[in-house]
mmCIF file with all atom_site columns, C-alpha atoms in Angstrom:
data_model
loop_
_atom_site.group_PDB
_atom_site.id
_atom_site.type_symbol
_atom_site.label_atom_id
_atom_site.label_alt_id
_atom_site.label_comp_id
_atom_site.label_asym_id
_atom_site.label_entity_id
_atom_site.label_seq_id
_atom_site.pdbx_PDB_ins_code
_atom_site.Cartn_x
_atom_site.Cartn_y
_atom_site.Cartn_z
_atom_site.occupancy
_atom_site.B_iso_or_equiv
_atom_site.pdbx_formal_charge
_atom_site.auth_seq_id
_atom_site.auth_comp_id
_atom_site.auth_asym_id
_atom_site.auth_atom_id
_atom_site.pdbx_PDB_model_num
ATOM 1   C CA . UNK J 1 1   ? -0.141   88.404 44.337 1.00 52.00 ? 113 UNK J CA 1
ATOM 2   C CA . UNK J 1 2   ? -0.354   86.987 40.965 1.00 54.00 ? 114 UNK J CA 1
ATOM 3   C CA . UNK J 1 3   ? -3.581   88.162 38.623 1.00 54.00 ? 115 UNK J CA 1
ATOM 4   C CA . UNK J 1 4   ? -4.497   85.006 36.132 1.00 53.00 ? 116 UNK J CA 1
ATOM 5   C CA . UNK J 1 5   ? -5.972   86.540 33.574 1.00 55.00 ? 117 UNK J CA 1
ATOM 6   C CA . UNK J 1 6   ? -7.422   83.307 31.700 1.00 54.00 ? 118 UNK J CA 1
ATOM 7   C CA . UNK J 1 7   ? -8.823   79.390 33.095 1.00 55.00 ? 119 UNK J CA 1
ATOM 8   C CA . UNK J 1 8   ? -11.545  79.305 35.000 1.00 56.00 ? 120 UNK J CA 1
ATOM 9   C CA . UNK J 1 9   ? -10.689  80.912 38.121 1.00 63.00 ? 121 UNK J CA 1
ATOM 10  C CA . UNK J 1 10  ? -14.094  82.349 39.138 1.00 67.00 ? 122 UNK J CA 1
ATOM 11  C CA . UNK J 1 11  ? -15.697  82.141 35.967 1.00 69.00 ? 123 UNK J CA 1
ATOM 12  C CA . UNK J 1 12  ? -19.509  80.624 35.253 1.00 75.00 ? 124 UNK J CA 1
ATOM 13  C CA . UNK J 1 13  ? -18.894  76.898 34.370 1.00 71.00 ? 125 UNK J CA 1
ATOM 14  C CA . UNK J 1 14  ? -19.605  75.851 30.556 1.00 80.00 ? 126 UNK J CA 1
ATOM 15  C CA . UNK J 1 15  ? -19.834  72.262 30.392 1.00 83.00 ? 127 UNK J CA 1
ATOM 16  C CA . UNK J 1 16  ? -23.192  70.211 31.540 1.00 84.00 ? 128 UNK J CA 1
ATOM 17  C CA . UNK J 1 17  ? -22.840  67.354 34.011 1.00 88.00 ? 129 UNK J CA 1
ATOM 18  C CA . UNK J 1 18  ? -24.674  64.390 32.163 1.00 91.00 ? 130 UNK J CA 1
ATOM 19  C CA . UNK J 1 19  ? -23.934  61.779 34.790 1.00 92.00 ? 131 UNK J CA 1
ATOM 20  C CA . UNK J 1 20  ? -27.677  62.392 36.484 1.00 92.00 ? 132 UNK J CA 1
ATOM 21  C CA . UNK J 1 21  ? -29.188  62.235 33.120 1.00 92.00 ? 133 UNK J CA 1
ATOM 22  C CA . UNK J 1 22  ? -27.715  59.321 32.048 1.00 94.00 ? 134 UNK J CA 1
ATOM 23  C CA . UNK J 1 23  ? -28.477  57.600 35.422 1.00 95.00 ? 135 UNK J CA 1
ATOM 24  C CA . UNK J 1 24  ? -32.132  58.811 34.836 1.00 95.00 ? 136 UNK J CA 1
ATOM 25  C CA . UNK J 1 25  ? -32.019  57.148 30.993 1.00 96.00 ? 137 UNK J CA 1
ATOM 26  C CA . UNK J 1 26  ? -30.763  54.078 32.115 1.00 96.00 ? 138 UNK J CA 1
ATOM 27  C CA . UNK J 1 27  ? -33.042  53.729 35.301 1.00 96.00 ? 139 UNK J CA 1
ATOM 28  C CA . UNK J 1 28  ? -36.210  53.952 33.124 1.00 95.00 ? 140 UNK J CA 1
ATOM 29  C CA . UNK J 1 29  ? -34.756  51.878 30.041 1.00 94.00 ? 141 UNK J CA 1
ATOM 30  C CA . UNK J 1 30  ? -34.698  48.780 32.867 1.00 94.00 ? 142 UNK J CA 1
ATOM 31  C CA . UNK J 1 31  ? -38.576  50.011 33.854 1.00 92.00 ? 143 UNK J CA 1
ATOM 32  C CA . UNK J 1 32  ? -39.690  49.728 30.387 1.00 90.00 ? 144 UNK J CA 1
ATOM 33  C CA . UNK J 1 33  ? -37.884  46.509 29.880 1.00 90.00 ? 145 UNK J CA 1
ATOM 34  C CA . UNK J 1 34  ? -39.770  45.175 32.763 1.00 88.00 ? 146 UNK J CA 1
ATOM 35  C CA . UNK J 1 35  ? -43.111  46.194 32.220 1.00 86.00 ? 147 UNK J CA 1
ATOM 36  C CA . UNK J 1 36  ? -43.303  45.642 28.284 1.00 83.00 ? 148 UNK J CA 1
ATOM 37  C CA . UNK J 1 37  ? -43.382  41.937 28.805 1.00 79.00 ? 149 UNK J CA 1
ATOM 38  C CA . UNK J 1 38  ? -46.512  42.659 31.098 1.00 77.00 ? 150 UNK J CA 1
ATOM 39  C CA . UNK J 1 39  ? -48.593  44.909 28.557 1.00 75.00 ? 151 UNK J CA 1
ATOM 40  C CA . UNK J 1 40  ? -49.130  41.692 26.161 1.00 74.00 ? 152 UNK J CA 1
ATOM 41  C CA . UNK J 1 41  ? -52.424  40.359 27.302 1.00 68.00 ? 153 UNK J CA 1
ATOM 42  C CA . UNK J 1 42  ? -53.066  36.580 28.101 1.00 74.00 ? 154 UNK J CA 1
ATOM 43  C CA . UNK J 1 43  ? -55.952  35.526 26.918 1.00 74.00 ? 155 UNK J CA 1
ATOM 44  C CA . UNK J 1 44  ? -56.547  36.444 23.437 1.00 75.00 ? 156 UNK J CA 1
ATOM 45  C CA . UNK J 1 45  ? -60.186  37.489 21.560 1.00 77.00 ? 157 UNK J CA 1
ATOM 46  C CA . UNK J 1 46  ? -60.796  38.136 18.797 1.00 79.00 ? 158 UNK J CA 1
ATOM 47  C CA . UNK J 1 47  ? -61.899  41.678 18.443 1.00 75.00 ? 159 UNK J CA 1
ATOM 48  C CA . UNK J 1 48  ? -64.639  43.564 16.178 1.00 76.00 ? 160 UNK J CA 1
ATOM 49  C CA . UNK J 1 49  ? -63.590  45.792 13.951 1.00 80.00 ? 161 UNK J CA 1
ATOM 50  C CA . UNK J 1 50  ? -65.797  49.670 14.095 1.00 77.00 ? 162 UNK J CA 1
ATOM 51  C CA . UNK J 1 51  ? -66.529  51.203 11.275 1.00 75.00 ? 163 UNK J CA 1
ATOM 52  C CA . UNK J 1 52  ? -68.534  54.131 11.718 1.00 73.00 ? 164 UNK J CA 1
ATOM 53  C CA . UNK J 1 53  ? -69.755  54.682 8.356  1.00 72.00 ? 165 UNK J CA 1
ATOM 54  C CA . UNK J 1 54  ? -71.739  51.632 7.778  1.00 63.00 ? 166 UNK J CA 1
ATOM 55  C CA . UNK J 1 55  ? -75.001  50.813 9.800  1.00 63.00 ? 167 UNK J CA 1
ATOM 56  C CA . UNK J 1 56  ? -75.976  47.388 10.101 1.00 60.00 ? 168 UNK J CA 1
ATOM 57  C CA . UNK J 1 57  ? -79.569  48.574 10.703 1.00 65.00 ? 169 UNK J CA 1
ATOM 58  C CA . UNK J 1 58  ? -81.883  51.204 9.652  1.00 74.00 ? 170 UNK J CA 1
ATOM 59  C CA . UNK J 1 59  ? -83.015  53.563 11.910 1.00 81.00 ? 171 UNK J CA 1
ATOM 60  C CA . UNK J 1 60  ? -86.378  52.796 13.807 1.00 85.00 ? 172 UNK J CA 1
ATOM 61  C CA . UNK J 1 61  ? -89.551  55.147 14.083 1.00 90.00 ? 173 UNK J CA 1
ATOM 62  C CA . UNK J 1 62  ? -90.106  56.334 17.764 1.00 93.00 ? 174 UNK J CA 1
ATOM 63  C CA . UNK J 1 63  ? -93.195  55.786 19.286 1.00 93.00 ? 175 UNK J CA 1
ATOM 64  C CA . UNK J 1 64  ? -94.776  59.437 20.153 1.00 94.00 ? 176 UNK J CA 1
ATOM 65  C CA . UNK J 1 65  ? -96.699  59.157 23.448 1.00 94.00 ? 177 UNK J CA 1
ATOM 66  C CA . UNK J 1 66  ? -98.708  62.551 23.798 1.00 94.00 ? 178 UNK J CA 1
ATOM 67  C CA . UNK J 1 67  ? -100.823 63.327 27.617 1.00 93.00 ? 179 UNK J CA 1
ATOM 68  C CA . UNK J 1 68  ? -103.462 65.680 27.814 1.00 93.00 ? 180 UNK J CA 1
ATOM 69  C CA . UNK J 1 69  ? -104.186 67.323 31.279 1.00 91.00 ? 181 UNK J CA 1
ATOM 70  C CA . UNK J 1 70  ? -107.082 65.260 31.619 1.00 92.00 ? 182 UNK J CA 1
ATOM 71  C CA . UNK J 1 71  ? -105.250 62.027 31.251 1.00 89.00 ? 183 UNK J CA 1
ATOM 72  C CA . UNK J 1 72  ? -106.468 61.302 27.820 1.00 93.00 ? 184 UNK J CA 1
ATOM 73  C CA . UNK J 1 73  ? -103.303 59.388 25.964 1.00 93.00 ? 185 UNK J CA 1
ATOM 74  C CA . UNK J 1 74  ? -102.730 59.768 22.096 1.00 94.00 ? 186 UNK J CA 1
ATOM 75  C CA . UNK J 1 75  ? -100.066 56.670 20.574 1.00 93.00 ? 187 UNK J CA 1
ATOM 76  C CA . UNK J 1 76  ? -98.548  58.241 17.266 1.00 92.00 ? 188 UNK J CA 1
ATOM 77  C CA . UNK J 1 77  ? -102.070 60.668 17.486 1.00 92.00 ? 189 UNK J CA 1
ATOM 78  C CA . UNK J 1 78  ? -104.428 58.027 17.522 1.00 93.00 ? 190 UNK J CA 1
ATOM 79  C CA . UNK J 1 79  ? -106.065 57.843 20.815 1.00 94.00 ? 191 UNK J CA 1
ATOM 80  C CA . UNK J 1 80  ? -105.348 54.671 23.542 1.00 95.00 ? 192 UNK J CA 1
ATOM 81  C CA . UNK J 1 81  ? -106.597 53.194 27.060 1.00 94.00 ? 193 UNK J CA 1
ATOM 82  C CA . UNK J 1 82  ? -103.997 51.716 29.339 1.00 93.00 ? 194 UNK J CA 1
ATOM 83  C CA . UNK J 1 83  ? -104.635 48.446 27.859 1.00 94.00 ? 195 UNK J CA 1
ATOM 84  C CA . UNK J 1 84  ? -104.383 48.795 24.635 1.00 95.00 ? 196 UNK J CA 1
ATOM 85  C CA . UNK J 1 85  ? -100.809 51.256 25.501 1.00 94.00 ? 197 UNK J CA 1
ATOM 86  C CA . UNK J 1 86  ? -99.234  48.335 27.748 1.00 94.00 ? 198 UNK J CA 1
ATOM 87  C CA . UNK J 1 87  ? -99.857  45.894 24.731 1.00 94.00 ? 199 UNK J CA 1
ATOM 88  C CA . UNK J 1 88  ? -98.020  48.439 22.416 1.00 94.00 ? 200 UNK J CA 1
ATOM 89  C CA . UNK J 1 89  ? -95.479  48.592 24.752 1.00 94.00 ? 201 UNK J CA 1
ATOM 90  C CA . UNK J 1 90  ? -95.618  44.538 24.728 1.00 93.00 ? 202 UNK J CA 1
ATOM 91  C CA . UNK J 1 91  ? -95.236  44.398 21.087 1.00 93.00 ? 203 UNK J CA 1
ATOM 92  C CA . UNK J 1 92  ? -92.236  47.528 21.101 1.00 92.00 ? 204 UNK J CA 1
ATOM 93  C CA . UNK J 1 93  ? -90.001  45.657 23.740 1.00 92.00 ? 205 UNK J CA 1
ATOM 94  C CA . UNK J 1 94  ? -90.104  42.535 21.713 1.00 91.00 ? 206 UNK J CA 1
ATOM 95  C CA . UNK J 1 95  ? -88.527  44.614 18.713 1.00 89.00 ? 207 UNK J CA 1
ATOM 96  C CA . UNK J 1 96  ? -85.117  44.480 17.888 1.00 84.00 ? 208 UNK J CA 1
ATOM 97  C CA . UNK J 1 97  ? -83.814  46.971 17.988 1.00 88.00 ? 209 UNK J CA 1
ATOM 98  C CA . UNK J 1 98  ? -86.253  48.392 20.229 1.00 90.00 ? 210 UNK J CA 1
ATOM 99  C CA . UNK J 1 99  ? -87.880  52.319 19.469 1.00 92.00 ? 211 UNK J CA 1
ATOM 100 C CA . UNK J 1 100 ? -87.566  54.750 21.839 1.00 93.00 ? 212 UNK J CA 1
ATOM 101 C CA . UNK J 1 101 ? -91.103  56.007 23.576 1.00 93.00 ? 213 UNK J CA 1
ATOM 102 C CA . UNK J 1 102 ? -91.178  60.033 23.103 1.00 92.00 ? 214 UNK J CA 1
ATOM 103 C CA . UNK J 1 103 ? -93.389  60.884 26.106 1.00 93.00 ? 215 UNK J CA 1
ATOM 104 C CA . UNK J 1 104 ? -94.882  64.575 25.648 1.00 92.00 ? 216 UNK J CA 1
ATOM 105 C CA . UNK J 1 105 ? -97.026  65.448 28.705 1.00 91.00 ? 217 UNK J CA 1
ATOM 106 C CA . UNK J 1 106 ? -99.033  68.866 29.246 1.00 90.00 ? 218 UNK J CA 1
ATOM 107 C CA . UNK J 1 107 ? -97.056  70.944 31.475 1.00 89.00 ? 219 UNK J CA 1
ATOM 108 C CA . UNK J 1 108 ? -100.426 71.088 34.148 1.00 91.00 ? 220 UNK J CA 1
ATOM 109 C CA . UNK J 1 109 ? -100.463 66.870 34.391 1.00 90.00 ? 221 UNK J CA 1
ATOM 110 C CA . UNK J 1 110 ? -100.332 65.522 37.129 1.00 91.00 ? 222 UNK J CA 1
ATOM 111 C CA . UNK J 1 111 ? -97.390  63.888 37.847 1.00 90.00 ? 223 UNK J CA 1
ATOM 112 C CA . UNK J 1 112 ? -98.713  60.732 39.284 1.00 92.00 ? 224 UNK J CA 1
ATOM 113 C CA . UNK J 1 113 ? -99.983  59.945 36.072 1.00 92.00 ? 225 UNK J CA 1
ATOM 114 C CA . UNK J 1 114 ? -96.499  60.311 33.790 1.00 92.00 ? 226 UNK J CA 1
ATOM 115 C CA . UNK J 1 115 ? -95.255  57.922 36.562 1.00 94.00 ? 227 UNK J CA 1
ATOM 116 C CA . UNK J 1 116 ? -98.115  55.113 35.603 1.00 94.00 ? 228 UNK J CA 1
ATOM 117 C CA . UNK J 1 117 ? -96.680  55.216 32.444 1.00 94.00 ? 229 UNK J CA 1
ATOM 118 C CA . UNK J 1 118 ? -93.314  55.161 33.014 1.00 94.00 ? 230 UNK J CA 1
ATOM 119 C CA . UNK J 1 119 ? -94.420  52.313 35.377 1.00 95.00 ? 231 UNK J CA 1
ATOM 120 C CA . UNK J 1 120 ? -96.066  50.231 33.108 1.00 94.00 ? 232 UNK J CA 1
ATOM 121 C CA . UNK J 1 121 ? -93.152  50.500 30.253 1.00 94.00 ? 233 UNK J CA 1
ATOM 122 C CA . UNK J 1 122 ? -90.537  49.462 32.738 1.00 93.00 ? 234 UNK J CA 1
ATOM 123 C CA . UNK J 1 123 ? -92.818  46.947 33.597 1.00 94.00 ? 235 UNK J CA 1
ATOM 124 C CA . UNK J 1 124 ? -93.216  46.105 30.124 1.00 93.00 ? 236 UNK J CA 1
ATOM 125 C CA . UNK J 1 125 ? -89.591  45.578 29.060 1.00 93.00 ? 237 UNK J CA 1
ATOM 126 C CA . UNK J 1 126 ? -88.998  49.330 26.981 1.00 92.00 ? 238 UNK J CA 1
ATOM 127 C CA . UNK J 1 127 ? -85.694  50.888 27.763 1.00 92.00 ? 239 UNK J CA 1
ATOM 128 C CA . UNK J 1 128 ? -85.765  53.604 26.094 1.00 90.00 ? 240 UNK J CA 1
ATOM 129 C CA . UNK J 1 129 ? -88.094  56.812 27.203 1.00 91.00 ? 241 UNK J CA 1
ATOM 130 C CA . UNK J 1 130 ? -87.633  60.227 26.450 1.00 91.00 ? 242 UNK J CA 1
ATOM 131 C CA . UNK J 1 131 ? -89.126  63.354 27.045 1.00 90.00 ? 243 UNK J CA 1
ATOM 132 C CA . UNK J 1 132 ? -90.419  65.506 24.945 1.00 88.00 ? 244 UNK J CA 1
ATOM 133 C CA . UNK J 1 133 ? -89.965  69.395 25.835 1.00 85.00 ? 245 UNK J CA 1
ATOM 134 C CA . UNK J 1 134 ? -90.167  72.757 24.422 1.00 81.00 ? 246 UNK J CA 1
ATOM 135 C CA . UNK J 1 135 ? -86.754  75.287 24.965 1.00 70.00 ? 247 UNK J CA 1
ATOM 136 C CA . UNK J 1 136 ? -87.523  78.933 26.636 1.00 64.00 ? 248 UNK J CA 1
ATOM 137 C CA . UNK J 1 137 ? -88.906  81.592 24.422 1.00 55.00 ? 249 UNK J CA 1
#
């Protein structure tokens, strides 16, 4: 027997096989030259530009809606009835845009009578309620 002491006989192979990769390369050249055709939208808008720095409108003063236990109701501290609130409300929905009700209720109201509010604003066309809270101590 014969010892070789050079070649490869045995020896960790040095050289990559590209033939997979290539295959691979060329199978998803032909996917994107399929699909890139399809990305190009049909119908055509014309689109707003956004430009976050500028605002087209100045910002508007929330309405601040305070409950008392009792049911008393206080618009921006001046006290309301039901009628007179549901004609604010009226008058807010038909603002553009509209201010957002800040609803602060006494943590002991009842809850029936937050929901007669929130009732009659719906009802009234505002959209935008919040609630006012305190965080923990």
């Amino acid at each position: 027997m014969a010892m070789t002491t050079g070649g490869n006989a045995g020896g960790p192979m040095s050289e990559i096989n590209v033939t997979p990769l290539v295959d691979v390369m060329l199978v998803l050249l032909i996917i994107f030259m399929i699909t890139a055709p399809l990305m190009s939208h049909r119908i055509t808008v014309e689109l707003p530009t956004a430009n976050p720095k500028v605002s087209d409108t100045e910002p508007v003063e929330p309405m601040d809606l305070a409950v008392k236990p009792d049911g008393t109701m206080y618009l921006n501290d001046i006290e309301v009835t039901e009628a007179e609130l549901k004609a604010q409300f009226a008058v807010a929905a038909a603002k553009a845009p509209q201010p957002e009700l800040q609803l602060r209720a006494d943590k002991t109201t009842e809850y029936k009578v937050v929901k007669k509010i929130l009732a009659d604003a719906k009802e009234q066309g505002m959209v935008h309620v919040g609630f006012i809270t305190t965080g923990k101590e």
